[in-house]
Coordinates of C-alpha atoms in Angstrom, one line a residue:
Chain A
X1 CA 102.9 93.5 75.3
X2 CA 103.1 89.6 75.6
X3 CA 106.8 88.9 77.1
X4 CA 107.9 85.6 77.1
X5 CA 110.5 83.3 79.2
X6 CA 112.2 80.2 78.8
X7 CA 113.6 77.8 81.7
X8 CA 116.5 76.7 81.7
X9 CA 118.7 79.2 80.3
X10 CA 121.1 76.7 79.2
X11 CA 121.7 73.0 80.2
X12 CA 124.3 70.6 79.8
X13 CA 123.0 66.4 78.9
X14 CA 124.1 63.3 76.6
X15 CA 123.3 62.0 73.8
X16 CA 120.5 59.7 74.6
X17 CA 119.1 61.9 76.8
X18 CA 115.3 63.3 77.4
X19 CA 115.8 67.1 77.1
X20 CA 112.4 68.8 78.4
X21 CA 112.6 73.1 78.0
X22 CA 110.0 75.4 79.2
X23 CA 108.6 78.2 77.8
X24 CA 105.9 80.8 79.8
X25 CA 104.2 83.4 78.5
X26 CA 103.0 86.7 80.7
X27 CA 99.6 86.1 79.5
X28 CA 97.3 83.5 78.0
X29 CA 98.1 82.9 74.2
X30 CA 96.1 79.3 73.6
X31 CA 98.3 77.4 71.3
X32 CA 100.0 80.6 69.3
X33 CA 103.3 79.3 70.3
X34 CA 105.9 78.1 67.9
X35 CA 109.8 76.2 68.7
X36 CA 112.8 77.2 66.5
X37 CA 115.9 75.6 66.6
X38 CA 119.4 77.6 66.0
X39 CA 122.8 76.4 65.3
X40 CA 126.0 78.7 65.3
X41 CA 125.9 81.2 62.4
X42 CA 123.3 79.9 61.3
X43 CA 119.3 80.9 60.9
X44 CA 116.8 79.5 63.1
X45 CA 114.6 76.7 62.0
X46 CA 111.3 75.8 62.8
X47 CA 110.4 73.1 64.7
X48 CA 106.8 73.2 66.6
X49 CA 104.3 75.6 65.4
X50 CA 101.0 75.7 66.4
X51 CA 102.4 74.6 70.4
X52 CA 102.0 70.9 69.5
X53 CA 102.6 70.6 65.5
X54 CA 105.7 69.1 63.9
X55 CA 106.7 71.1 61.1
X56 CA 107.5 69.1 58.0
X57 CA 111.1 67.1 57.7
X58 CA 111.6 67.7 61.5
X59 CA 112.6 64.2 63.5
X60 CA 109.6 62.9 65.8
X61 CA 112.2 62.9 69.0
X62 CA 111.0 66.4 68.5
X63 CA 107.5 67.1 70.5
X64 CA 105.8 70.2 71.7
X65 CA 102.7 70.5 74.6
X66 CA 101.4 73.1 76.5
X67 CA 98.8 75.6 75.9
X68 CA 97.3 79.0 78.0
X69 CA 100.7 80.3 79.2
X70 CA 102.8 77.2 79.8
X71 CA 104.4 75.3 77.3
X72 CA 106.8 72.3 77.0
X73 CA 109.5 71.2 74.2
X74 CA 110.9 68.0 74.8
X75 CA 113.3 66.2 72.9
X76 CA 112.9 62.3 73.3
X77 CA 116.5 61.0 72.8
X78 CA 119.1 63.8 72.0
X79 CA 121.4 63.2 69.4
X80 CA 124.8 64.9 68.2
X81 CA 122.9 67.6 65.6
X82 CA 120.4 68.5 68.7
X83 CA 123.1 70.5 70.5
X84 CA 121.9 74.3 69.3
X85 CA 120.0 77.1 71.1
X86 CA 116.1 77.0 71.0
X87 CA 113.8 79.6 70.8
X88 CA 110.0 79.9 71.7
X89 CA 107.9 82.5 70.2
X90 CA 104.3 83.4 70.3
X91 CA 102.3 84.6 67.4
X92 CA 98.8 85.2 69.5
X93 CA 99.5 89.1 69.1
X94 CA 100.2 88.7 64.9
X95 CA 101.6 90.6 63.1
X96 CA 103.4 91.6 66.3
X97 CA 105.7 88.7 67.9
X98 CA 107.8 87.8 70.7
X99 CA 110.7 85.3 70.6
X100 CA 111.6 83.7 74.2
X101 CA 115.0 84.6 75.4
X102 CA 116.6 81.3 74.2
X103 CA 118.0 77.8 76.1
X104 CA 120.8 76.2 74.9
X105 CA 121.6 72.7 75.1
X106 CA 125.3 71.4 75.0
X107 CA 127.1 68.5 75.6
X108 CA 127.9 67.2 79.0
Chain B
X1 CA 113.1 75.3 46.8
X2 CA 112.1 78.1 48.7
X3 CA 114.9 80.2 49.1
X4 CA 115.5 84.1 50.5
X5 CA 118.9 85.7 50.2
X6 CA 119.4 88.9 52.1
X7 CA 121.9 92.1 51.2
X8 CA 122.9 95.2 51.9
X9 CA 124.4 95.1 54.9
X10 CA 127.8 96.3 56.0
X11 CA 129.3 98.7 58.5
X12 CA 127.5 102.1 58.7
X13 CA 128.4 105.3 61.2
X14 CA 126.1 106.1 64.1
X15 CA 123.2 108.6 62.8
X16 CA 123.8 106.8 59.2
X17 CA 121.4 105.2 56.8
X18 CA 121.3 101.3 55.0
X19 CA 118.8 99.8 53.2
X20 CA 118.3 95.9 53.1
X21 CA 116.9 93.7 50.6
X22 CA 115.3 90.6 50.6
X23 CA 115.3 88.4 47.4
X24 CA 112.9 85.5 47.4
X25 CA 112.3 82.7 44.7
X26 CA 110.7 79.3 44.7
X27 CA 107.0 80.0 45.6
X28 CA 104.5 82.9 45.1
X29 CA 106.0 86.1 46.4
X30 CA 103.3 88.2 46.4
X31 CA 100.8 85.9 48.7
X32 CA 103.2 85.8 51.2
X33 CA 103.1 87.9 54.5
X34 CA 107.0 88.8 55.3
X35 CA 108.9 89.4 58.1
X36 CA 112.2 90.9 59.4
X37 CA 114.1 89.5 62.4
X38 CA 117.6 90.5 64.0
X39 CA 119.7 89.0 66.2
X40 CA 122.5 91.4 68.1
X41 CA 126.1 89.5 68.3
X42 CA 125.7 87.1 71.2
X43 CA 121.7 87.8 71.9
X44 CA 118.6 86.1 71.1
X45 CA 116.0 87.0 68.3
X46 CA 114.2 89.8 68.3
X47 CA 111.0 90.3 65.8
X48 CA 111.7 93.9 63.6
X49 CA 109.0 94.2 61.4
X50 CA 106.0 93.1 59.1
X51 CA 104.3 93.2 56.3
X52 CA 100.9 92.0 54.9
X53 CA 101.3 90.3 51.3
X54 CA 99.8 93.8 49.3
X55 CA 102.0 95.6 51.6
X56 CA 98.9 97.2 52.9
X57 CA 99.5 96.4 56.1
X58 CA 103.2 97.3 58.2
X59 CA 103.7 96.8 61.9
X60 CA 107.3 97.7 63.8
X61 CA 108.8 97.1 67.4
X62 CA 109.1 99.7 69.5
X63 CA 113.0 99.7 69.3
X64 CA 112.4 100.7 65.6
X65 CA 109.4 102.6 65.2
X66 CA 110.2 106.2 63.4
X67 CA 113.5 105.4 62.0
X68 CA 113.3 101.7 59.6
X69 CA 110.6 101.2 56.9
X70 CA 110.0 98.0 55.7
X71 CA 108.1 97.6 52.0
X72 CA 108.4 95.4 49.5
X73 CA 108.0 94.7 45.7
X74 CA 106.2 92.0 44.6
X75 CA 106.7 92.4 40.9
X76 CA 110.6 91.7 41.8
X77 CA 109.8 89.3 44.6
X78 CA 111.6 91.5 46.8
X79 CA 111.5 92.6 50.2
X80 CA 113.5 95.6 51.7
X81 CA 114.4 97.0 55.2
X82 CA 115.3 101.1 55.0
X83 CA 117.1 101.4 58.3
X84 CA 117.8 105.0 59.4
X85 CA 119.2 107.0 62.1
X86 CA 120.8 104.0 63.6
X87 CA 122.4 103.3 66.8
X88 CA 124.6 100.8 68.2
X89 CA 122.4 98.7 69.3
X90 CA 120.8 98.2 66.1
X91 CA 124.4 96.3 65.3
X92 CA 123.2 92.6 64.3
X93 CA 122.5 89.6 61.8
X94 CA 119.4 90.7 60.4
X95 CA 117.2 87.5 58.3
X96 CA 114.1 88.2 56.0
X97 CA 111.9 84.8 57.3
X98 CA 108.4 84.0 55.3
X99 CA 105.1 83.5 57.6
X100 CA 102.5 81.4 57.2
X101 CA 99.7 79.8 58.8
X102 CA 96.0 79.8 58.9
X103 CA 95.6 81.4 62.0
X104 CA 98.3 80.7 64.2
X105 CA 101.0 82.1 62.3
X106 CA 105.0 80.9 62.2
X107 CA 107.9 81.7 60.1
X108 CA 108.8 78.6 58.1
X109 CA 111.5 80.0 56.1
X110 CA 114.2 82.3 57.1
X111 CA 117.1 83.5 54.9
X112 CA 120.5 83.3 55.8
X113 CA 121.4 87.1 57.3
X114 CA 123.3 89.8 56.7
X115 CA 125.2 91.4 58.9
X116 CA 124.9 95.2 60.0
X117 CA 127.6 97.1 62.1
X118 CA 126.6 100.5 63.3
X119 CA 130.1 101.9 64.5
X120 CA 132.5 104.9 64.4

C-alpha cells in the first residue's frame, strides 16, 4: 500500500504570508497527487489535481509542484479564508486512494 | 449545479447495521465513477470505497472489507453505503464525493456528510 505524509503537521503564519506544505509518498506515484482544502464542518474541496493543475474557480495564490514522491503546495500570499486544514492524496493506485494525514494552517 | 446530499446516518449500537444513501443531481449520474470517504471526529480523511459508473467494478479499504457494501442505482441517481457489523471506530462524517479524470483521477465534488455514531 502507498502511505503518504505531510510536513508540517500544523503551522501558525499571517496574512500575507508564503505558506509552502509538503507532501511525500512511500513510493513513486508520478503526478497522481491531488490538494484538498478543508474548513471546519465542512467537506473538503479540491484544490490541485493532477500535482500541478489548478482546479476550476480556485485562486492562483494557490500552486502545486512536485512529482516521483515529493510534492509541494504552496500558497503565494495567505489570506483570511486560507486558514483550513489541507489534505494531499494520491490517486496512482485508482480505484484505491490514500489521503495524507492533513496540515493545518492558522493564524499567528 | 452539481450537487450530492447524503442520508441515513444516525446513532447505531455496536454489532448493528445502517445503510447510507447518496442522492446526486446536476450532471449524468450514471457516467460517473463514485466514491465514499469518512472522516472520524477530530481525524483526517480516509478513502472507504468505490465504484465504477456500471457498478461493475467495487473496491474497499481494509478497515471495511467483509462488513460495508457500496452499490448504486443509476436509474435514481443514487448511491448507497450498507454498513454492517460496525465498530466504534467506524464513528464518523461520512461524504459521497464524484471522481473524475482522464487518467489521474480526483474527487471534484463532495457532498456535505452525514454523520454516523456507532455507540452503546
Amino acid at each position: 500500500d502507498i502511505q503518504m505524509t505531510q510536513s508540517p503537521s500544523s503551522l501558525s503564519a499571517s496574512v500575507g504570508d508564503r505558506v509552502t506544505i509538503t507532501c511525500r509518498a512511500s513510493q513513486s506515484i508520478s503526478s497522481y497527487l491531488n490538494w484538498y482544502q478543508q474548513k471546519p464542518g465542512k467537506a473538503p474541496k479540491l484544490l490541485i489535481y493532477a500535482a500541478s493543475s489548478l482546479q476550476s474557480g480556485v485562486p492562483s495564490r494557490f500552486s502545486g509542484s512536485g512529482s516521483g514522491t515529493d510534492f509541494t503546495l504552496t500558497i503565494s500570499s495567505l489570506q483570511p479564508e486560507d486558514f483550513a486544514t489541507y489534505y494531499c492524496q494520491q490517486s496512482y493506485s485508482t480505484p484505491v486512494f490514500t489521503f495524507g494525514p492533513g496540515t493545518k494552517v492558522d493564524i499567528k | 449545479e452539481v450537487q450530492l446530499v447524503e442520508s441515513g446516518g444516525g446513532l447505531v449500537q455496536p454489532g448493528g447495521s445502517l445503510r447510507l444513501s447518496c442522492a446526486a443531481s446536476g450532471f449524468t449520474f450514471s457516467s460517473y465513477e463514485m466514491n465514499w470517504v469518512r472522516q472520524a471526529p477530530g481525524k483526517g480523511l480516509e478513502w472507504v470505497s468505490y465504484i465504477s459508473s456500471s457498478g461493475s467494478t467495487i473496491y474497499y479499504a481494509d478497515s471495511v472489507k467483509g462488513r460495508f457494501t457500496i452499490s448504486r442505482d443509476n436509474a435514481k441517481n443514487s448511491l448507497y453505503l450498507q454498513m454492517n457489523s460496525l465498530r466504534a471506530e467506524d464513528t464518523a462524517v461520512y461524504y459521497c464525493a464524484r471522481c473524475w479524470g482522464l487518467l489521474r483521477y480526483y474527487f471534484d465534488y463532495w457532498g456535505q456528510g452525514t454523520l454516523v455514531t456507532v455507540s452503546s
